[in-house]
Amino acid sequence: MPTSDDEMNRATDREKPTRSQGWLRSPLVRHLRSARNWIALGVLAPVGMLVVSAIMLLDLRRDAWEKAEQTSRNLLQVIERDIARNVEIIDLSLQAVADNIKAPGVAEISPALRQLVLFDRATTARDMGVMLVLDENGDSILDSGSVPARRVNNADRAYFQLHKARGDLGLHISPPLMSRLLGESVIVLSRRIDRPDGSFGGVVLASLKLSYFSTLFDRIGLGREGGINLYLRDGTRLMRYPAVQADIGANIGGAPTFQRFLAEDSGSFRGISVRDGVERYYAFTRVGDLPLILNVALGTHEIEAEWKAKAAVLGLAVLVLCGLTVLLSLLFGRELRRSATMQGALAKLARTDTLTGLANRRQFEEAFERSARASARTGRPLSLLVIDADHFKTYNDRFGHAVGDAVLQGLAEVLMRSVRRPGDLVARVGGEEFAVLMPDTDREGGLQVAAAIHGATRTLTVPSAGIGPGSVTVSIGVAVATTGGSADLYRRADAALYEAKSGGRNRTRCAPDGSGVPPSHHRNLRLGTI
C-alpha cells in the first residue's frame, strides 16, 4: 500500500512538466524571446551605462575636491602651529629682556654676565638672526651675540618709530627688511622698553631670518600652480612659496583675494590670483592671535588633473563597452546579473552607518523587533544599552567636524571591542548616540558590558586634535526585559541614560524592571522613530 509520501512524490512528478510548460509560456519568456525587445534592450543598456558613468565621474570629481580641501586644511594646521609656536618663543624672550633689564642690580653687573642674564638659549636657534636692546636714541647697547654690543643705530626703522610713539603697541612684527648686521632678509619682532616713569626707554628686538619660512614651506609639495603665502594684516607678503624675490615685501592689501582673507579668521574659496591670473583654491587662517594671515593655494586645474585623466580613460572604456553592447545584445544578460549584485551591495550598505561602519537605525529597528518577539516567546532576558557621548558638541565647536567624526569612529571601535558575542548588535542610532542590543543577557551582564565600555573609552585618543586618554567620556542607560516585557525597553533605557546625564555624566544608570518610569524623565524617542 503506498504511503502518503509516495503519493506526494508522484503528484509532484506529475506537476513538473506542467509547471515547466507554463513557465515557457509566461509573458516574461515571450518578451525575452522577442528580437525587437532584445534590440531595444541593446540600445537602452548603453544609455543606462552612460548615465551611470556620468554619475561615477561626478563622484570621482567630488572626491578629488574633498581630498584637496582636506590636504589644505591639514597643511594650514601644521604650518600655522609651527609659526605660532616659534613666534611665541621669541616673544617670551623679548618680554623677559624687557622685564629683566629694569630689575635692580642688572645695570651694575658686568657686560658679559648681564648678557647671560638677559638673553636665553632661544637666541641661538638656527633661524634666529640677532637680538638687540636699543636705547631711546636707537643705538644698540646690548647684543645677544657679542660683548660689547655691535654698533648699529636703528632709529630710522619704522618699528622703532612706532614703539617710540605708542606705549600700547605690544609685540610688533615688521615687514621684510635687510638686516644691517647680517646682510640678509629678516623680519623683526620687537617690544617697547619703558622707564620706571613710563616714558620711552628703548626697544628690544629679535630678527627672524626669512630662511625659516622658506625651509618650512620647501618641505611641502603643492604642484606647479600651488603656493603658500604668509601676510601681515595690512597685506604685506612676508614669504611666498615657491619663492619669488620680487614678491617678498609686496603689498596686495587691495586685492579681492586678500579682502576675502580679512573678512574672517579662516575659511576657503575659489578665486583668480591677481599675480598670474590662475584660478586657485584658497584655504586660509589667522596665525594664532598674531597679525599674520597664512594661506595655502592649490591650482584648480591640478586638483582636477588626475580626475580628468581618469575620466578620459573611463569615458573611452564606456564608449567601447557601449558599442560592444549594441553589437552583442547578449551582454545585456550579464549586465542584469551585475545589476543584481550591485543592488545586493546597496541593500547591505543601506543597513550600515557610513561613518562608523556600525549597524544603522534601520538595521537596529529590525533586530530590536526580532529580539523583542523572541524574548516574549521564550521569556529569556533581553538587555539594551543606550550610550551617548558626553559634551560631544564641544568637540565639533572647538576642533571641527573632522575631529568630531574621528571621536565617533573611535567610540565605534571601543563599542565593538567591548561587545564580543556574535549575537549582540552595536548600532549608531543618532548623531552621537549608540545602542547595544544583547539577547539572552540579564541585568548583571548588561552592567558588565557597560563597565567594559567605560574602561575602553578611557583609552580613546585623537592625536591630531590633542585629545588624550580620559578626555572622551560616555553616559550609559541600561534596561532589561526579564519576562518578555520588552515593549517599553527602549523608553526605560533612554530614561536611565537621562538619569546618567543628569547625575553628572560619565556613568551608568540601570532602569528598574517594569515600565513605571515617569514620562518626564525620558526624551521623546520610541521604537519606530529611533
Coordinates of N, CA and C in Angstrom, one line a residue, residues 229-348:
N229 N 51.5 81.3 1.2 CA 51.8 82.7 1.4 C 51.6 83.1 2.9
L230 N 52.4 84.0 3.4 CA 52.3 84.5 4.7 C 52.3 86.0 4.6
Y231 N 51.2 86.6 5.2 CA 51.0 88.0 5.0 C 50.8 88.7 6.4
L232 N 51.2 90.0 6.5 CA 50.8 90.8 7.6 C 49.3 91.2 7.3
R233 N 48.7 91.7 8.3 CA 47.2 92.0 8.1 C 47.0 93.2 7.2
D234 N 48.1 94.0 7.0 CA 48.0 95.1 6.1 C 48.2 94.7 4.6
G235 N 48.4 93.4 4.4 CA 48.6 92.9 3.0 C 50.0 92.7 2.6
T236 N 51.0 93.0 3.4 CA 52.4 92.9 3.1 C 52.7 91.4 3.1
R237 N 53.3 90.9 2.0 CA 53.7 89.5 1.9 C 55.1 89.3 2.6
L238 N 55.1 88.5 3.6 CA 56.3 88.2 4.3 C 57.1 87.1 3.6
M239 N 56.4 86.1 3.1 CA 57.1 85.0 2.4 C 56.1 84.3 1.4
R240 N 56.7 83.8 0.4 CA 55.9 83.1 -0.6 C 56.6 81.8 -1.0
Y241 N 55.9 80.7 -1.2 CA 56.4 79.5 -1.8 C 55.6 79.1 -3.0
P242 N 56.2 78.9 -4.2 CA 57.7 79.0 -4.4 C 58.2 80.4 -4.3
A243 N 59.4 80.6 -3.8 CA 59.9 81.9 -3.5 C 60.2 82.7 -4.8
V244 N 59.7 83.9 -4.9 CA 60.0 84.9 -5.9 C 60.4 86.1 -5.2
Q245 N 61.6 86.5 -5.4 CA 62.2 87.6 -4.6 C 61.4 88.9 -4.8
A246 N 60.9 89.1 -6.0 CA 60.2 90.4 -6.2 C 58.8 90.4 -5.5
D247 N 58.3 89.3 -5.1 CA 57.0 89.3 -4.4 C 57.2 89.5 -2.9
I248 N 58.4 89.2 -2.3 CA 58.6 89.4 -0.9 C 58.6 90.9 -0.5
G249 N 57.7 91.2 0.4 CA 57.6 92.6 0.8 C 56.5 93.3 0.0
A250 N 56.0 92.7 -1.1 CA 54.9 93.4 -1.9 C 53.6 93.4 -1.1
N251 N 52.8 94.4 -1.3 CA 51.6 94.6 -0.6 C 50.4 94.4 -1.6
I252 N 49.5 93.4 -1.2 CA 48.3 93.2 -2.0 C 47.1 93.4 -1.2
G253 N 47.1 94.4 -0.3 CA 46.0 94.6 0.6 C 44.7 95.0 -0.2
G254 N 44.8 95.5 -1.4 CA 43.6 95.9 -2.1 C 43.1 94.8 -3.0
A255 N 43.8 93.6 -3.1 CA 43.3 92.6 -4.0 C 42.1 91.9 -3.4
P256 N 41.2 91.5 -4.3 CA 39.9 90.8 -3.9 C 40.2 89.6 -3.0
T257 N 41.2 88.8 -3.4 CA 41.5 87.6 -2.6 C 41.9 87.9 -1.2
F258 N 42.7 89.0 -1.0 CA 43.2 89.3 0.3 C 42.0 89.9 1.1
Q259 N 41.1 90.6 0.5 CA 40.0 91.1 1.2 C 39.1 89.9 1.7
R260 N 39.1 88.8 1.0 CA 38.4 87.6 1.5 C 39.1 87.1 2.7
F261 N 40.4 87.1 2.7 CA 41.2 86.7 3.9 C 40.9 87.5 5.1
L262 N 40.7 88.8 5.0 CA 40.4 89.7 6.1 C 39.0 89.6 6.6
A263 N 38.1 89.1 5.8 CA 36.7 89.1 6.1 C 36.4 88.1 7.3
E264 N 37.2 87.1 7.5 CA 37.0 86.1 8.6 C 38.3 85.5 8.9
D265 N 38.4 84.9 10.1 CA 39.7 84.4 10.6 C 40.2 83.2 9.8
S266 N 39.2 82.4 9.3 CA 39.7 81.2 8.5 C 38.5 80.8 7.5
G267 N 38.9 80.1 6.5 CA 37.9 79.7 5.5 C 38.6 79.2 4.2
S268 N 37.8 79.1 3.2 CA 38.3 78.7 1.9 C 37.4 79.2 0.8
F269 N 37.9 79.3 -0.4 CA 37.1 79.8 -1.6 C 38.0 79.6 -2.8
R270 N 37.3 79.7 -4.0 CA 38.0 79.7 -5.3 C 38.1 81.1 -5.8
G271 N 39.2 81.4 -6.3 CA 39.4 82.8 -6.8 C 40.5 82.9 -7.9
I272 N 40.6 84.0 -8.5 CA 41.6 84.2 -9.5 C 42.7 85.0 -8.9
S273 N 44.0 84.5 -9.1 CA 45.1 85.2 -8.5 C 45.4 86.5 -9.3
V274 N 45.7 87.6 -8.5 CA 46.0 88.9 -9.1 C 47.4 88.8 -9.7
R275 N 48.2 87.9 -9.3 CA 49.6 87.8 -9.7 C 49.7 87.2 -11.1
D276 N 49.1 86.1 -11.3 CA 49.3 85.4 -12.6 C 47.9 85.0 -13.3
G277 N 46.8 85.4 -12.8 CA 45.5 85.1 -13.4 C 45.1 83.7 -13.3
V278 N 45.8 82.9 -12.5 CA 45.4 81.4 -12.4 C 44.3 81.3 -11.4
E279 N 43.3 80.4 -11.7 CA 42.3 80.1 -10.7 C 42.9 79.1 -9.7
R280 N 42.7 79.4 -8.4 CA 43.2 78.6 -7.4 C 42.1 78.4 -6.3
Y281 N 42.3 77.3 -5.6 CA 41.5 77.1 -4.4 C 42.3 77.5 -3.2
Y282 N 41.8 78.5 -2.5 CA 42.5 79.2 -1.4 C 41.9 78.7 0.0
A283 N 42.7 78.2 0.8 CA 42.4 77.9 2.2 C 43.3 78.8 3.1
F284 N 42.7 79.5 4.1 CA 43.4 80.5 4.8 C 43.0 80.4 6.3
T285 N 43.9 81.0 7.1 CA 43.7 81.1 8.5 C 44.5 82.1 9.1
R286 N 44.1 82.7 10.2 CA 44.9 83.6 11.0 C 45.9 82.8 11.9
V287 N 47.1 83.2 12.0 CA 48.1 82.5 12.8 C 47.9 82.9 14.3
G288 N 47.3 82.0 15.0 CA 47.1 82.3 16.4 C 46.4 83.6 16.7
D289 N 46.9 84.4 17.6 CA 46.4 85.8 17.8 C 47.3 86.8 17.2
L290 N 48.2 86.4 16.3 CA 49.1 87.3 15.7 C 48.6 88.0 14.5
P291 N 49.1 89.2 14.1 CA 48.6 89.9 12.9 C 49.2 89.3 11.7
L292 N 49.0 88.0 11.6 CA 49.6 87.2 10.4 C 48.5 86.4 9.8
I293 N 48.5 86.3 8.5 CA 47.5 85.5 7.7 C 48.2 84.5 6.9
L294 N 47.9 83.3 7.0 CA 48.5 82.2 6.2 C 47.5 81.6 5.3
N295 N 48.0 81.4 4.0 CA 47.1 80.7 3.1 C 47.8 79.7 2.3
V296 N 47.1 78.6 2.0 CA 47.6 77.6 1.1 C 46.7 77.6 -0.2
A297 N 47.3 77.7 -1.3 CA 46.6 77.8 -2.6 C 47.0 76.6 -3.5
L298 N 45.9 76.0 -4.0 CA 46.1 74.9 -5.0 C 45.5 75.2 -6.3
G299 N 46.2 75.0 -7.4 CA 45.6 75.2 -8.7 C 44.4 74.3 -9.0
T300 N 43.3 74.9 -9.4 CA 42.1 74.1 -9.6 C 42.4 73.1 -10.8
H301 N 43.2 73.6 -11.8 CA 43.5 72.7 -12.9 C 44.2 71.4 -12.4
E302 N 45.1 71.6 -11.4 CA 45.9 70.5 -10.9 C 45.1 69.6 -10.0
I303 N 44.1 70.2 -9.3 CA 43.2 69.4 -8.5 C 42.4 68.4 -9.3
E304 N 42.0 68.9 -10.5 CA 41.2 68.1 -11.4 C 42.0 67.3 -12.4
A305 N 43.3 67.5 -12.4 CA 44.1 66.9 -13.5 C 44.0 65.4 -13.4
E306 N 44.2 64.8 -12.2 CA 44.1 63.4 -12.1 C 42.7 62.8 -12.4
W307 N 41.7 63.6 -11.9 CA 40.3 63.2 -12.3 C 40.1 63.2 -13.7
K308 N 40.6 64.2 -14.4 CA 40.4 64.3 -15.9 C 41.0 63.1 -16.6
A309 N 42.2 62.8 -16.1 CA 42.9 61.6 -16.8 C 42.0 60.3 -16.6
K310 N 41.5 60.2 -15.3 CA 40.7 59.0 -15.1 C 39.4 59.1 -15.9
A311 N 38.8 60.3 -16.0 CA 37.6 60.5 -16.7 C 37.8 60.1 -18.2
A312 N 38.9 60.5 -18.8 CA 39.2 60.2 -20.2 C 39.3 58.7 -20.4
V313 N 40.0 58.0 -19.5 CA 40.2 56.6 -19.6 C 38.8 55.9 -19.4
L314 N 38.1 56.3 -18.4 CA 36.8 55.7 -18.1 C 35.8 56.0 -19.2
G315 N 35.8 57.2 -19.7 CA 34.9 57.5 -20.7 C 35.1 56.7 -22.0
L316 N 36.4 56.6 -22.4 CA 36.7 55.8 -23.5 C 36.3 54.3 -23.4
A317 N 36.5 53.8 -22.2 CA 36.2 52.4 -21.9 C 34.7 52.3 -22.0
V318 N 33.9 53.2 -21.5 CA 32.4 53.1 -21.5 C 31.9 53.2 -22.9
L319 N 32.5 54.0 -23.8 CA 32.1 54.1 -25.2 C 32.4 52.8 -25.9
V320 N 33.5 52.2 -25.6 CA 33.8 50.9 -26.2 C 32.8 49.8 -25.8
L321 N 32.6 49.8 -24.5 CA 31.6 48.9 -23.9 C 30.2 49.1 -24.5
C322 N 29.8 50.4 -24.7 CA 28.5 50.6 -25.2 C 28.4 50.1 -26.7
G323 N 29.5 50.3 -27.5 CA 29.5 49.8 -28.8 C 29.4 48.3 -28.9
L324 N 30.1 47.7 -28.0 CA 30.0 46.2 -27.9 C 28.6 45.7 -27.5
T325 N 28.0 46.5 -26.5 CA 26.7 46.2 -26.1 C 25.7 46.3 -27.2
V326 N 25.8 47.3 -28.0 CA 24.9 47.4 -29.1 C 25.0 46.3 -30.1
L327 N 26.3 45.9 -30.4 CA 26.5 44.8 -31.4 C 26.2 43.5 -30.8
L328 N 26.5 43.3 -29.5 CA 26.3 42.0 -28.9 C 25.3 42.1 -27.7
S329 N 24.0 42.1 -28.1 CA 23.0 42.4 -27.1 C 22.9 41.3 -26.0
L330 N 23.5 40.2 -26.3 CA 23.5 39.1 -25.3 C 24.2 39.6 -24.0
L331 N 25.1 40.6 -24.1 CA 25.8 41.1 -22.9 C 24.8 41.7 -21.9
F332 N 23.6 42.0 -22.4 CA 22.6 42.6 -21.5 C 22.3 41.7 -20.3
G333 N 22.3 40.4 -20.6 CA 22.0 39.5 -19.5 C 23.1 39.6 -18.4
R334 N 24.4 39.7 -18.9 CA 25.4 39.9 -17.9 C 25.3 41.1 -17.1
E335 N 24.8 42.2 -17.8 CA 24.6 43.5 -17.0 C 23.5 43.3 -16.0
L336 N 22.5 42.5 -16.3 CA 21.4 42.3 -15.4 C 22.0 41.6 -14.1
R337 N 22.8 40.6 -14.3 CA 23.4 39.9 -13.2 C 24.2 40.8 -12.3
R338 N 25.0 41.7 -13.0 CA 25.9 42.6 -12.3 C 25.0 43.6 -11.5
S339 N 23.9 44.0 -12.2 CA 23.0 44.9 -11.5 C 22.4 44.3 -10.2
A340 N 22.1 43.0 -10.3 CA 21.5 42.4 -9.1 C 22.6 42.4 -8.0
T341 N 23.8 42.1 -8.4 CA 24.9 42.1 -7.4 C 25.0 43.5 -6.7
M342 N 25.0 44.5 -7.6 CA 25.1 45.9 -7.1 C 23.9 46.2 -6.1
Q343 N 22.7 45.7 -6.5 CA 21.6 46.0 -5.7 C 21.7 45.4 -4.3
G344 N 22.3 44.1 -4.3 CA 22.5 43.5 -3.0 C 23.5 44.3 -2.2
A345 N 24.6 44.8 -2.8 CA 25.6 45.6 -2.1 C 25.0 46.9 -1.5
L346 N 24.1 47.5 -2.4 CA 23.4 48.7 -1.9 C 22.5 48.4 -0.7
A347 N 21.8 47.3 -0.8 CA 20.9 46.9 0.3 C 21.7 46.7 1.6
K348 N 22.9 46.1 1.5 CA 23.7 45.9 2.6 C 24.2 47.3 3.1

